[in-house]
Amino acid sequence: MRTYDIERYLNIRSAYGASFSADGERLSFLMDTTGVPQVWTVDSPGAWPEQRTFYEERVTFASWSPERPELAFGMDKGGNERAQLFRLEPDTGVIENLTEHPDAKHRWGGWSHDGERFAFTSNRRDNAVFDVYVQARDGSGTDAELVHEGDGWLTVGGFSPDDSKLIVQEAYSNFDQDVSVLDLATGELTHLTPHQGTVRFQSPEWGPDGENVYMVTDRGSDTLELVRYELASGEFTTVETGGDHELEGISIDHDSRRLVYSRNVEGYTELTFGELTAPDRIDALPQPDLPNGVAGGVSFSPDGERAAVTVTASADTANVYVVELATGDAERWTLAATAGIPRDTFVPPELVRYPTFDGRDIPAFFTLPEESPEGETPVIVDIHGGPESQRRPSFSSVKQYFLSRGYAYFEPNVRGSAGYGKAYGHLDDVENRMDSVADIEAAVEWLHDHPAVDPDKIVAMGGSYGGFMVLAAMTEYPDLWAAGVDIVGIANFVTFLENTGDWRRELREAEYGSLEDDREFLESISPINNVEKIRAPLFVLHGENDPRVPVSEAHQLVEEAREHAHVRELIFDDEGHGFSKLENRIEAYSQIADFLDEYVRSAPAADD
C-alpha cells in the first residue's frame, strides 16, 4: 500500500461552522486551507470558495448578520483563548475590532433579530467571572453596555424573538448548569432552573413566540431529554425523550418554526428536523440524507426551507452539507481537500465493548490498519480529554496517518465520559478518579487477547486530561506500555488548579476535587508524585501560552521523570492548549512518529 508522510495528512482540510447570509445566497464557513481556520464564503454547491480573512491566528467562529451583508467572527492570539470579536464586510474586505480588550475573553452570544446589536459575555471586569454585555453592531471597545454582572462562568443563549430579553446560562461543571432569562429593560434576572445536586440544563433556545424556552436536561432522567419551560407558569413539560440515548441539543428558527434536535447514539449523531406545530408538538420532516458520522453546527436559511450542517465521519473529512427540509435531500457545498490522499484509503473503526474490573462494559472504537499481521500489530491507545468528553467517529488525520504506518488505534470512552448518561458521567468523580484509569488497564487486557495485537507494543497517548490519563496509566500500570505520549497534560492536580485560569478553577474543582477539601487526595493521585514508577519512554509536548494547563506542568514532570526513564520534551512558544498552527502540528507529529519508531517499531519510509 502506498504511504504518505505526516505533512500530507496534516494538509487534509476541514470545512465547518457554516452560517447563511441574510439573503440566503451565501454560506460562510471556517476552513484551514492556510494552516489555521479562516473565514471563507461560497454561493453554490461545489463552487470555488472565497477566502475572507487572512490571519496567522485561528478564527474560532463566524456568524452572518440576520439583516446586513456582514459577519461577526472571533479570534485569539497564540492559543491564549482570549478571543476578540470582529466585524467583517465581505464585499469590501473591511474588518473592525469590536471589543479591543486583548487581555479578556469574549464569548459570542448572538445577533439581535434586527441585526442592530449583538450580545456576549466577557471577564474584562474581573478575570475570574463573566459578565453579560450588549453592544451596537458598529460600536467598539468601551461602547459595550454591561447589562448584568455575573459571579461565575456565564454564556448567552440568544435574544428573545422581540429582542427584549436574553437567555443566560451559568455552568458550575460539565454536568451541572443553570438557565435564567435577563430582561434588558429592567435588568431583572429570572432563574428558570433551581435544583438540588448536579443537573444538566443545556442548549437553551427561545421558542418562536418568546413565551417558552426549550432545552435539554437530565432533571428527571439519567439521559438528556428535550423539555419546554413555560415562562408564565414556571412549569416544565417533556417534549421528546432519547430513551437510552442522550438528546444533545436543539436549534429553532423563530420565523418558520422549524427546528432540529440531535440524538447521540454510541457517538454517532442522529438528526431530527421538524416543525413546532404546537408548544409540545413537533411534526417530523423527512430524515436528512447525510453521511453516518458526527453532525452539528446547524444554521437555517432565512426562509427556513434549508439548513446547513457540518458532518464528519471516521473515514471522511468535515464538510458542510445543505439539507432541503421538505425532502431531506442533502448536497455537499464544500469540498475540503484530502491533500491528494485517496478517500478510500481512510479506515473506519469498529464499535466494541470490553469488560472492566467491576463487571461493566466500556465502549470503545477500535481500528485495525489495512495490513495487521497476527500478533505483530502495534496499538496506540488514544485517550480523550475532558474528562466529560467522548471519543466519537469523527475524522482524524493523525489517526489515519498512524493507521497507514501499521498502528492499530484504540479509543476508549472510560467511565466519566459524556454521551452515556448522568450516572456513567459521575463514576469517576473525585475519589473515584482512578477507577477510570483501571478502565484503561482493562482495555489493554482486552487488546492482549486480540489475535492481531503485539502485547509488547502498546502505546498510551492523550491530550489535556487525556495527558493525565497517560501519565496515570504509566505510573499505575508501568509494565503495560511500550511508550507514552503526553500532550498538554496534567501532571500535578494541585499545581494545575493553583495555576489554571481564574475563570476555570471552580469548574475544574467541581470535577476533580477542591484545593481546600481534597488537597491530600489530589496529591496522592497526581502522577508527578509517582513518577519513579514510569518505565517506558515518555514524550511530553506543550504550548507555552496554555491558559488551561500551564506549561509548568510539563516542565516539572520532565525534570522529575528524567531521573527514572527516557523523556523528551517539546514546547511551542506560539501555542496554547493544543497545537493549531500547521507548521507546529507537522513538527509535533513528525517527532511523535520518530519517537514511536525508535521505541515501539520501525515503520517503512514514506514514498514522498
XYZ file of C-alpha atoms in Angstrom:
608
model
C 0.000 0.000 0.000
C 1.288 3.475 -0.858
C 2.091 5.597 2.206
C 2.235 9.376 2.700
C 4.198 11.464 5.175
C 2.653 13.300 8.105
C 2.772 16.646 6.302
C 0.415 15.302 3.632
C -2.006 14.004 6.249
C -1.949 17.242 8.213
C -2.720 19.133 4.999
C -6.080 17.365 4.847
C -8.641 20.140 5.229
C -11.812 20.575 7.247
C -14.763 22.843 6.451
C -17.235 23.527 9.242
C -19.196 26.119 11.217
C -21.499 27.298 8.420
C -23.801 30.319 8.567
C -26.360 31.550 5.994
C -26.183 35.155 4.801
C -29.190 37.443 5.265
C -30.264 37.000 1.640
C -29.786 33.225 1.765
C -27.440 33.344 -1.234
C -24.125 32.655 0.518
C -22.690 30.419 3.170
C -19.801 31.379 5.380
C -17.712 28.647 6.936
C -14.328 28.054 8.507
C -11.627 26.136 6.648
C -7.961 25.536 7.464
C -6.512 25.664 3.939
C -3.855 28.172 5.050
C -2.850 26.061 8.059
C -5.203 27.728 10.557
C -9.004 28.156 10.311
C -10.075 31.282 8.427
C -13.415 32.631 7.163
C -14.487 31.566 3.677
C -17.712 32.018 1.712
C -19.342 30.031 -1.090
C -22.502 30.725 -3.106
C -23.422 27.327 -4.552
C -22.643 23.614 -4.088
C -19.045 22.821 -5.009
C -18.338 26.351 -6.254
C -14.900 27.851 -5.791
C -14.927 29.448 -2.306
C -13.547 32.872 -1.488
C -11.233 33.405 1.461
C -12.330 36.390 3.565
C -9.798 36.571 6.432
C -6.033 36.258 6.154
C -4.566 35.915 9.616
C -1.823 33.741 11.048
C -4.039 33.136 14.078
C -7.060 30.833 14.176
C -10.599 32.135 13.698
C -12.937 30.445 16.177
C -16.402 31.177 14.724
C -18.194 33.247 12.085
C -21.831 34.356 12.078
C -23.705 36.352 9.435
C -25.827 39.289 10.497
C -29.545 38.467 10.041
C -30.109 41.747 8.174
C -26.865 43.014 6.617
C -24.067 41.684 4.388
C -21.638 41.498 7.322
C -20.188 38.847 9.594
C -19.030 38.675 13.192
C -16.076 36.439 13.922
C -13.787 35.593 16.832
C -10.005 35.209 17.013
C -7.474 34.743 19.812
C -3.688 35.140 19.781
C -1.134 32.371 20.111
C -3.693 29.966 21.552
C -4.283 32.127 24.646
C -8.103 31.755 24.311
C -8.617 35.480 24.954
C -10.803 35.784 21.891
C -11.680 39.206 20.497
C -14.765 39.838 18.368
C -14.559 41.408 14.906
C -16.986 42.627 12.237
C -16.236 41.785 8.605
C -17.792 43.251 5.461
C -17.018 40.508 2.903
C -17.826 42.676 -0.109
C -15.341 45.405 0.856
C -12.891 43.415 2.955
C -13.192 45.920 5.810
C -12.634 44.419 9.275
C -13.284 46.241 12.565
C -12.228 45.122 16.047
C -15.415 45.224 18.112
C -14.014 44.501 21.564
C -10.449 45.869 21.858
C -9.760 44.223 25.227
C -6.902 41.855 24.366
C -6.428 40.675 27.964
C -10.039 39.480 28.291
C -12.016 36.545 26.934
C -15.121 37.237 24.831
C -17.788 34.594 24.267
C -20.196 35.279 21.405
C -23.892 35.366 22.345
C -25.591 36.060 19.027
C -27.126 38.846 16.958
C -30.379 40.603 17.748
C -33.059 39.788 15.156
C -32.835 43.270 13.650
C -29.059 42.977 13.340
C -28.514 46.234 15.247
C -26.885 44.678 18.319
C -25.055 41.611 19.496
C -24.532 40.058 22.918
C -21.504 38.458 24.513
C -20.015 37.528 27.871
C -16.569 38.612 28.983
C -14.279 38.574 32.005
C -12.931 42.056 31.279
C -14.219 43.435 34.651
C -12.890 40.549 36.772
C -10.664 37.836 35.352
C -12.389 35.158 37.450
C -16.018 35.797 36.386
C -18.036 36.581 33.275
C -20.470 39.467 32.778
C -23.113 39.944 30.096
C -22.727 42.766 27.564
C -24.806 44.141 24.678
C -23.162 46.276 22.010
C -24.228 48.102 18.860
C -23.091 46.444 15.642
C -20.872 49.425 14.772
C -19.582 50.005 18.304
C -16.108 49.148 19.541
C -14.014 48.831 22.657
C -15.716 50.529 25.581
C -19.027 51.018 23.709
C -20.394 47.737 25.092
C -23.126 48.104 27.713
C -22.691 45.961 30.829
C -26.216 44.597 31.328
C -25.534 42.008 34.030
C -22.663 41.405 36.440
C -22.004 37.721 36.889
C -20.203 35.748 39.547
C -19.279 32.646 37.564
C -18.981 31.090 34.098
C -21.751 32.715 32.039
C -22.719 32.325 28.395
C -25.539 33.923 26.413
C -28.114 31.723 24.693
C -29.552 34.330 22.343
C -32.052 37.182 22.097
C -35.771 36.601 22.528
C -37.879 36.949 19.341
C -38.693 40.590 20.222
C -35.061 41.290 21.257
C -36.123 42.411 24.737
C -34.557 39.557 26.700
C -31.540 37.264 26.733
C -31.092 33.680 27.809
C -28.180 33.455 30.266
C -26.616 30.110 31.137
C -24.270 29.516 34.081
C -22.039 26.445 34.277
C -20.733 25.008 37.545
C -19.310 21.898 35.898
C -19.865 19.964 32.678
C -22.681 18.087 34.431
C -24.282 20.999 36.278
C -25.744 24.203 34.800
C -28.492 26.749 35.348
C -30.587 28.773 32.893
C -32.014 32.261 33.505
C -33.731 34.983 31.486
C -32.406 38.551 31.598
C -34.839 41.425 30.925
C -32.779 44.079 29.139
C -35.121 46.939 30.054
C -35.247 46.280 33.802
C -32.070 44.275 34.363
C -34.143 41.628 36.185
C -32.689 38.105 36.027
C -35.276 35.334 36.339
C -33.860 31.954 37.370
C -35.650 29.146 35.494
C -33.884 26.043 36.775
C -33.434 25.907 40.572
C -32.309 22.411 41.542
C -30.502 20.269 44.078
C -27.384 18.298 43.234
C -25.917 18.219 39.737
C -28.366 18.611 36.861
C -27.580 19.422 33.245
C -29.551 22.223 31.576
C -28.001 22.646 28.146
C -28.628 24.131 24.696
C -31.346 26.593 25.809
C -33.325 28.121 22.919
C -36.182 30.605 22.751
C -39.443 29.299 21.396
C -40.869 31.133 18.359
C -43.309 33.219 20.414
C -40.902 34.132 23.231
C -43.203 32.562 25.814
C -41.246 29.346 26.163
C -37.629 28.264 26.494
C -36.611 24.856 25.140
C -33.545 22.991 26.402
C -32.154 19.529 27.020
C -31.874 18.335 30.610
C -31.498 15.260 32.781
C -33.562 16.789 35.606
C -35.940 13.817 35.557
C -33.908 11.070 33.934
C -30.445 9.592 33.547
C -30.137 10.825 29.965
C -30.750 14.244 28.438
C -34.320 14.910 27.283
C -35.873 17.794 25.330
C -38.127 19.906 27.554
C -40.136 23.115 27.352
C -40.172 25.690 30.121
C -43.226 27.953 30.096
C -42.267 31.388 31.413
C -45.785 32.305 32.577
C -46.395 29.211 34.700
C -42.815 28.217 35.534
C -43.596 24.635 34.545
C -41.528 22.092 32.616
C -43.017 19.761 30.004
C -41.141 16.898 28.379
C -41.301 17.211 24.590
C -39.028 14.378 23.404
C -37.046 11.666 25.171
C -33.952 9.935 23.905
C -34.646 6.622 25.626
C -31.267 5.094 26.407
C -29.528 7.798 24.385
C -28.801 11.465 25.012
C -30.579 14.276 23.191
C -27.656 16.645 22.772
C -29.142 19.928 21.658
C -31.796 21.865 19.812
C -31.839 24.763 17.363
C -35.029 26.685 16.483
C -35.734 29.095 13.625
C -38.236 31.567 15.057
C -39.899 32.776 11.847
C -40.512 29.394 10.215
C -40.929 27.429 13.481
C -38.575 24.844 12.006
C -36.224 23.110 14.402
C -33.644 20.361 14.668
C -32.528 18.252 17.596
C -29.785 15.675 17.776
C -29.527 12.263 19.411
C -26.158 10.758 20.403
C -26.272 7.026 19.602
C -22.996 5.410 20.679
C -21.169 8.515 19.453
C -22.989 8.756 16.112
C -25.367 11.683 15.526
C -28.990 11.197 14.529
C -30.593 14.485 13.439
C -34.339 15.047 13.524
C -35.729 18.059 11.644
C -39.286 19.121 12.259
C -41.789 21.916 12.670
C -43.117 23.134 16.003
C -46.858 22.993 15.250
C -47.808 23.389 18.923
C -45.725 24.160 22.012
C -45.207 20.451 22.732
C -45.736 19.013 19.264
C -43.037 18.507 16.661
C -44.135 17.289 13.248
C -41.107 15.483 11.893
C -39.745 16.287 8.442
C -38.041 13.668 6.233
C -34.847 12.187 7.630
C -31.881 14.066 6.124
C -29.763 12.139 3.650
C -26.414 12.714 5.396
C -23.331 10.541 5.906
C -23.309 8.404 9.045
C -20.993 10.167 11.449
C -20.983 13.201 13.717
C -23.132 16.178 12.726
C -23.802 19.604 14.197
C -23.430 23.352 13.782
C -26.846 23.759 12.153
C -27.743 27.085 10.511
C -31.184 27.681 8.997
C -31.636 29.694 5.821
C -33.632 32.943 6.225
C -36.793 31.330 4.850
C -36.389 28.211 6.986
C -36.563 25.947 3.940
C -32.935 24.774 4.153
C -30.375 24.026 6.822
C -26.585 23.945 6.643
C -24.989 21.145 8.668
C -21.377 20.168 9.319
C -20.787 16.419 9.025
C -17.640 14.409 9.657
C -17.061 10.659 9.735
C -14.149 8.469 10.772
C -13.245 7.856 7.149
C -14.235 11.239 5.709
C -13.269 14.839 6.386
C -15.550 17.508 7.827
C -17.665 19.279 5.204
C -20.769 21.435 5.084
C -23.967 19.979 3.641
C -27.198 21.838 2.873
C -30.428 19.945 3.560
C -33.697 20.685 1.761
C -36.010 20.237 4.716
C -39.165 19.377 2.737
C -37.496 16.356 1.114
C -34.495 15.510 3.295
C -32.220 15.748 0.254
C -28.721 16.884 1.165
C -25.945 18.279 -1.011
C -22.353 18.909 -0.039
C -21.469 22.568 -0.531
C -17.805 22.465 0.499
C -15.002 20.334 -0.872
C -12.380 20.175 1.847
C -9.354 18.647 0.150
C -7.666 15.428 1.243
C -4.167 16.541 0.170
C -4.251 14.109 -2.730
C -4.724 11.096 -0.447
C -7.497 8.854 -1.824
C -10.562 8.866 0.413
C -10.896 5.113 0.049
C -7.634 4.669 1.967
C -9.217 6.079 5.148
C -10.178 3.261 7.524
C -13.403 3.290 9.584
C -13.477 1.874 13.136
C -15.367 -0.948 14.781
C -17.522 -0.106 17.790
C -16.599 -2.545 20.559
C -17.218 -3.031 24.272
C -14.779 -4.561 26.696
C -15.240 -5.750 30.305
C -13.626 -3.876 33.171
C -12.878 -4.590 36.835
C -16.390 -4.050 38.238
C -18.250 -6.044 35.604
C -19.494 -3.181 33.454
C -18.693 -2.927 29.739
C -16.734 0.052 28.421
C -17.476 1.336 24.880
C -14.558 1.981 22.524
C -13.685 2.445 18.863
C -11.078 0.005 17.549
C -9.456 0.420 14.147
C -7.054 -2.033 12.567
C -4.719 -0.969 9.757
C -5.211 -2.456 6.308
C -2.418 -4.947 6.996
C -2.500 -6.424 10.504
C -0.059 -9.346 10.820
C -1.178 -11.755 13.503
C 0.488 -10.997 16.792
C 2.642 -8.223 15.304
C 0.399 -5.133 15.182
C 1.345 -2.256 17.500
C -1.524 -0.296 19.063
C -1.959 3.337 20.082
C -4.443 3.677 22.954
C -5.654 7.253 22.391
C -7.411 8.606 25.497
C -9.732 11.597 25.157
C -9.639 14.677 27.359
C -12.452 16.386 29.173
C -12.840 14.265 31.224
C -16.520 14.739 30.428
C -15.924 14.354 26.723
C -16.496 11.480 24.334
C -14.455 9.900 21.596
C -16.726 9.910 18.566
C -16.461 8.631 14.984
C -15.159 11.887 13.500
C -12.250 12.269 11.119
C -8.703 12.449 12.481
C -5.811 12.931 10.069
C -3.354 11.926 12.809
C -5.215 8.687 13.394
C -5.316 7.888 9.671
C -1.593 8.644 9.421
C -0.678 6.153 12.124
C -3.063 3.572 10.646
C -1.208 3.951 7.337
C 2.035 3.246 9.211
C 0.698 -0.019 10.555
C -0.504 1.029 14.002
C -3.915 -0.028 15.256
C -5.933 2.614 17.085
C -7.963 2.019 20.253
C -10.162 4.861 21.552
C -11.961 4.062 24.824
C -14.794 6.013 26.419
C -13.935 5.165 30.002
C -16.253 5.882 32.917
C -16.768 9.620 33.310
C -17.167 10.113 29.572
C -20.113 12.096 28.258
C -22.725 10.594 25.959
C -23.824 7.672 28.132
C -26.000 9.315 30.765
C -25.636 11.066 34.098
C -24.719 8.048 36.210
C -21.920 6.960 33.876
C -20.579 10.505 33.749
C -20.263 10.697 37.542
C -18.491 7.348 38.002
C -15.042 8.992 38.083
C -15.814 11.970 40.301
C -13.164 12.976 42.864
C -12.342 9.891 44.974
C -13.308 7.568 42.092
C -10.810 9.198 39.719
C -8.520 6.193 39.493
C -11.362 3.838 38.558
C -11.248 5.394 35.090
C -7.524 4.601 34.932
C -8.379 0.998 35.825
C -10.641 1.018 32.758
C -7.509 1.708 30.693
C -5.802 -1.341 32.213
C -8.870 -3.398 31.249
C -8.602 -2.040 27.695
C -5.016 -3.291 27.451
C -6.065 -6.701 28.782
C -8.711 -6.833 26.033
C -6.066 -5.900 23.463
C -3.758 -8.655 24.753
C -6.436 -11.172 23.783
C -6.827 -9.815 20.250
C -5.057 -12.070 17.713
C -3.615 -9.187 15.666
C -2.055 -7.286 18.564
C 1.546 -7.435 19.736
C 1.115 -7.096 23.532
C 4.622 -5.674 23.893
C 3.927 -2.755 21.533
C 1.087 -0.822 23.137
C 1.349 2.972 23.386
C -0.573 5.360 25.668
C -1.334 8.735 24.053
C -3.628 11.581 25.077
C -4.062 15.321 25.374
C -5.155 17.614 28.214
C -6.994 15.450 30.761
C -6.123 12.586 28.406
C -2.495 13.519 29.086
C -3.135 12.969 32.805
C -4.652 9.586 31.944
C -1.496 8.674 30.017
C 0.715 9.601 32.955
C -1.575 7.893 35.466
C -1.686 4.715 33.391
C 2.104 4.716 33.114
C 2.564 5.133 36.876
C -0.251 2.803 37.980
C 0.406 0.072 35.403
C 4.009 0.671 34.281
C 4.584 -2.760 32.756
C 1.782 -2.441 30.179
C 3.351 0.215 27.986
C 5.974 0.373 25.275
C 5.843 4.195 25.259
C 3.735 7.174 26.299
C 2.863 10.490 24.618
C 1.535 13.256 26.891
C 0.171 16.346 25.089
C -0.659 19.403 27.260
C -1.420 17.032 30.127
C -1.899 17.479 33.877
C 0.990 16.158 35.986
C 0.013 17.581 39.381
C -3.613 18.353 40.207
C -2.645 20.740 42.993
C -0.333 22.934 40.934
C -2.707 22.661 37.955
C -5.623 24.031 39.995
C -3.426 26.692 41.587
C -2.157 27.958 38.235
C -5.008 27.412 35.765
C -7.004 30.428 34.545
C -9.037 32.052 37.315
C -12.220 31.639 35.280
C -11.759 27.845 35.139
C -10.761 26.888 38.694
C -14.232 26.473 40.166
C -15.402 24.488 37.136
C -12.468 22.095 37.397
C -12.686 21.701 41.173
C -16.265 20.512 40.767
C -14.928 17.563 38.778
C -11.540 16.812 40.345
C -11.960 17.931 43.957
C -11.121 21.216 45.669
C -7.800 22.510 46.898
C -9.382 23.303 50.251
C -11.097 19.975 50.925
C -9.319 17.396 48.771
C -5.691 18.514 48.589
C -4.284 15.332 50.158
C -6.244 13.123 47.775
C -5.268 15.233 44.770
C -1.616 14.913 45.757
C -1.966 11.137 46.088
C -3.266 10.634 42.528
C -1.001 13.184 40.841
C 1.408 11.345 38.507
C 4.247 13.709 39.465
C 4.260 12.102 42.931
C 4.538 8.595 41.486
C 6.856 9.395 38.620
C 9.533 6.950 39.786
C 7.227 4.123 38.656
C 7.422 5.097 34.973
C 9.361 2.511 32.978
C 8.535 3.241 29.344
C 9.941 6.115 27.251
C 7.813 9.250 27.544
C 7.331 12.200 25.159
C 5.894 15.414 26.675
C 4.557 18.193 24.391
C 3.047 21.521 25.470
C 2.188 25.083 24.416
C 3.922 27.974 26.166
C 0.695 30.055 26.239
C -1.617 27.327 27.575
C -4.252 29.062 29.774
C -5.850 25.804 30.907
C -2.955 23.508 31.811
C 0.028 25.788 32.429
C 3.300 24.852 30.745
C 4.806 24.494 34.222
C 3.012 21.134 34.387
C 5.224 19.884 31.563
C 8.441 21.348 32.945
C 8.078 19.871 36.431
C 7.104 16.466 35.039
C 10.061 16.285 32.679
C 12.509 17.328 35.380
C 11.274 14.604 37.739
C 10.685 11.848 35.188
C 14.122 12.136 33.584
C 15.613 10.640 36.717
C 13.738 7.394 36.089
C 13.056 6.951 32.364
C 13.893 8.298 28.928
C 11.938 11.534 28.465
C 11.682 14.005 25.584
C 10.144 17.463 25.792
C 8.857 19.755 23.031
C 7.433 23.210 23.836
C 5.869 25.540 21.246
C 6.258 29.243 22.047
C 3.263 30.310 19.942
C 0.677 27.733 21.000
C -1.765 27.279 23.854
C -3.864 24.293 24.882
C -3.102 22.172 21.843
C -1.492 22.903 18.502
C -3.448 24.957 15.972
C -0.744 26.091 13.539
C 0.070 23.732 10.686
C 3.862 24.026 10.932
C 3.698 23.211 14.642
C 1.397 20.257 14.106
C 3.767 18.911 11.456
C 6.740 19.236 13.787
C 4.868 17.755 16.751
C 3.549 14.663 14.995
C 6.720 14.121 12.965
C 8.626 13.955 16.228
C 5.977 11.707 17.791
C 6.229 9.350 14.805
C 10.036 9.272 15.061
C 9.779 8.674 18.805
C 7.431 5.718 18.326
C 9.560 4.331 15.504
C 12.562 4.357 17.794
C 10.932 2.881 20.867
C 7.998 0.838 19.573
C 8.632 -0.250 15.999
C 10.291 0.648 12.718
C 7.798 1.846 10.111
C 8.565 1.856 6.369
C 9.729 5.186 4.975
C 7.099 7.294 3.250
C 7.108 7.403 -0.549
C 7.118 11.192 -0.715
